[in-house]
Short mmCIF file of C-alpha atoms in Angstrom, two decimals:
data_model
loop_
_atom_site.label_atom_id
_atom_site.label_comp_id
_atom_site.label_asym_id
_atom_site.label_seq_id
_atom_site.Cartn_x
_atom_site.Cartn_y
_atom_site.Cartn_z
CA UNK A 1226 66.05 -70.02 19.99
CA UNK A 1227 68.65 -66.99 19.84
CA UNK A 1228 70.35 -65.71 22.86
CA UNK A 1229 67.89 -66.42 25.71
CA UNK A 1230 67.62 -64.29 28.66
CA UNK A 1231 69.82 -65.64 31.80
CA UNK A 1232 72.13 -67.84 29.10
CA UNK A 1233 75.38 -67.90 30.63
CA UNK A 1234 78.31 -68.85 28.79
CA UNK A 1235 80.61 -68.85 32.69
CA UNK A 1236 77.69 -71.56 33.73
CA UNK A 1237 77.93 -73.00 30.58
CA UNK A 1238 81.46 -73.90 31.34
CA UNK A 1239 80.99 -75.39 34.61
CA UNK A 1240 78.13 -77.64 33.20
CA UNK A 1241 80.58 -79.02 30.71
CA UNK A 1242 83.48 -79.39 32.90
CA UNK A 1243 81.45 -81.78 35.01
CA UNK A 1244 78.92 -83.18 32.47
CA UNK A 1245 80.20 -83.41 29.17
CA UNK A 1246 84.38 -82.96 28.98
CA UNK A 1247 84.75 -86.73 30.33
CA UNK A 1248 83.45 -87.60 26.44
CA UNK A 1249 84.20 -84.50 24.47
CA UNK A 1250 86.88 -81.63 23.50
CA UNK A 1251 85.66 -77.94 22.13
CA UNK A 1252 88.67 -76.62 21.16
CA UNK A 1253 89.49 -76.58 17.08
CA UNK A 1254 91.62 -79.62 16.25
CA UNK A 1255 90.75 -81.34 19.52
CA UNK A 1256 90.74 -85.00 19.78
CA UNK A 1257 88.05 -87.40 19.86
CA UNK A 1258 87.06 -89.16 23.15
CA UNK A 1259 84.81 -91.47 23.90
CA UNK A 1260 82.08 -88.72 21.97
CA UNK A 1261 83.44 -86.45 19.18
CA UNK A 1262 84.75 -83.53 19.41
CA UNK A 1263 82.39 -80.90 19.33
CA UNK A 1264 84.63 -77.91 17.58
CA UNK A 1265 82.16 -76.55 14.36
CA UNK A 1266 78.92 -78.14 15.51
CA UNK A 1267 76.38 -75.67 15.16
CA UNK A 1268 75.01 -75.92 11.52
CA UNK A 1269 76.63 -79.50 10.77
CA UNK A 1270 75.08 -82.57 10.19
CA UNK A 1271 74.90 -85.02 13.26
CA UNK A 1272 77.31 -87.93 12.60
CA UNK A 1273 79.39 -86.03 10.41
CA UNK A 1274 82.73 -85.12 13.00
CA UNK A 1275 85.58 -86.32 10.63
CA UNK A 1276 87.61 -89.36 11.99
CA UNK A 1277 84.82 -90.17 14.57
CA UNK A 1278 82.79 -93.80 14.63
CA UNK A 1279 78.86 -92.63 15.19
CA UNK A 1280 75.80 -95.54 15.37
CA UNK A 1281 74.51 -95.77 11.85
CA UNK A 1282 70.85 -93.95 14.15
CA UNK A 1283 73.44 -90.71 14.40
CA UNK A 1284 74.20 -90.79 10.90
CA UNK A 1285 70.63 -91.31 9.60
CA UNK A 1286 69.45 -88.95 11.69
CA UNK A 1287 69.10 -86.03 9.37
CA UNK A 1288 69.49 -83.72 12.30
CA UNK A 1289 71.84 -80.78 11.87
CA UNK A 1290 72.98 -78.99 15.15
CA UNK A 1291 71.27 -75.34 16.56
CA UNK A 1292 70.44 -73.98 19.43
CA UNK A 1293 67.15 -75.43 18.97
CA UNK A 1294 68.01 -79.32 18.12
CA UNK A 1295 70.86 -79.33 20.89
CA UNK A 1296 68.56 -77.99 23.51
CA UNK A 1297 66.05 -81.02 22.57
CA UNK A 1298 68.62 -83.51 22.37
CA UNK A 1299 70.29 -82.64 25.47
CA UNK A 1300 67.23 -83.44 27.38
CA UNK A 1301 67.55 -86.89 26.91
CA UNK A 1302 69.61 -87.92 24.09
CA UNK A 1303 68.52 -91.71 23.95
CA UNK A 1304 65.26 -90.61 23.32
CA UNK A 1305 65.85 -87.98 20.48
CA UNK A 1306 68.28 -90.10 18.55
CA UNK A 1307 66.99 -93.79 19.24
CA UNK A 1308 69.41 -96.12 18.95
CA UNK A 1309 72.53 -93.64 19.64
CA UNK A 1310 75.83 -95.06 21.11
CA UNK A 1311 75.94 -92.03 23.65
CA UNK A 1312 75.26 -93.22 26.95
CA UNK A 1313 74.58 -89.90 28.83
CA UNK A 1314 71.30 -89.55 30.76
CA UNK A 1315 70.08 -85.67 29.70
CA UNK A 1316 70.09 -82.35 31.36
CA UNK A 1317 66.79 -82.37 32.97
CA UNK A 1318 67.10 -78.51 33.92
CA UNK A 1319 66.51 -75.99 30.77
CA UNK A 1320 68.30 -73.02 32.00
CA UNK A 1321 71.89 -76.03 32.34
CA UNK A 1322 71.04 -76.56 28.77
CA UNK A 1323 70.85 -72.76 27.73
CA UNK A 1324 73.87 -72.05 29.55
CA UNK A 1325 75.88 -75.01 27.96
CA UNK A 1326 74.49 -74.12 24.52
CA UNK A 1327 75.60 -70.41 25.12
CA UNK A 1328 79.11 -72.00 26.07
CA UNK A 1329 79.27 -74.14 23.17
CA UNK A 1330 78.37 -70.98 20.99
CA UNK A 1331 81.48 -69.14 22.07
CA UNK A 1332 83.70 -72.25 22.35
CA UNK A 1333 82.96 -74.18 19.57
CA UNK A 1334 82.19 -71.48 16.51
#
């Protein structure tokens, strides 16, 4: 995927703030939530946050995180990762999903 025209890390922000920091922390050493915390996910396995409880579907999944499996599987995550334990709906909008994946780039590397 790369950088994308019109990713914006500043939208990015805002999109986590109000759809994703209720279940998860970016910042290096942050504490799990309700979801992991997300610190180091691009290039790691899914299920594989130290200290965190996944479904056994997370851990089987064989995914590892990009730009490219994140923007999939934050479309509608039930249906990427059957059987996960995260109970968030999706971002329906693909330029929300760019600009949270160019967020998490910068605050999660």
């Amino acid at each position: 995927m790369g950088k994308k025209k019109g990713a914006n890390a500043t939208k990015g922000a805002k999109v986590f703030k109000t759809k994703c920091s209720q279940c998860h922390t970016v910042e290096a050493g942050g504490s799990h939530k309700q979801g992991p915390n997300l610190n180091g996910i691009f290039g790691r396995l899914s299920g594989q946050a130290e200290n965190y409880s996944y479904s056994a579907a997370n851990k089987k999944s064989g995914i590892t995180w990009t730009e490219t499996t994140l923007f999939e599987y934050l479309e509608n995550p039930k249906k990427y990762i059957k059987g996960t334990k995260m109970v968030f709906a999706g971002i329906k909008k693909p330029a929300e999903r760019k600009d949270l994946i160019a967020y998490l780039k910068e605050s999660c590397a």
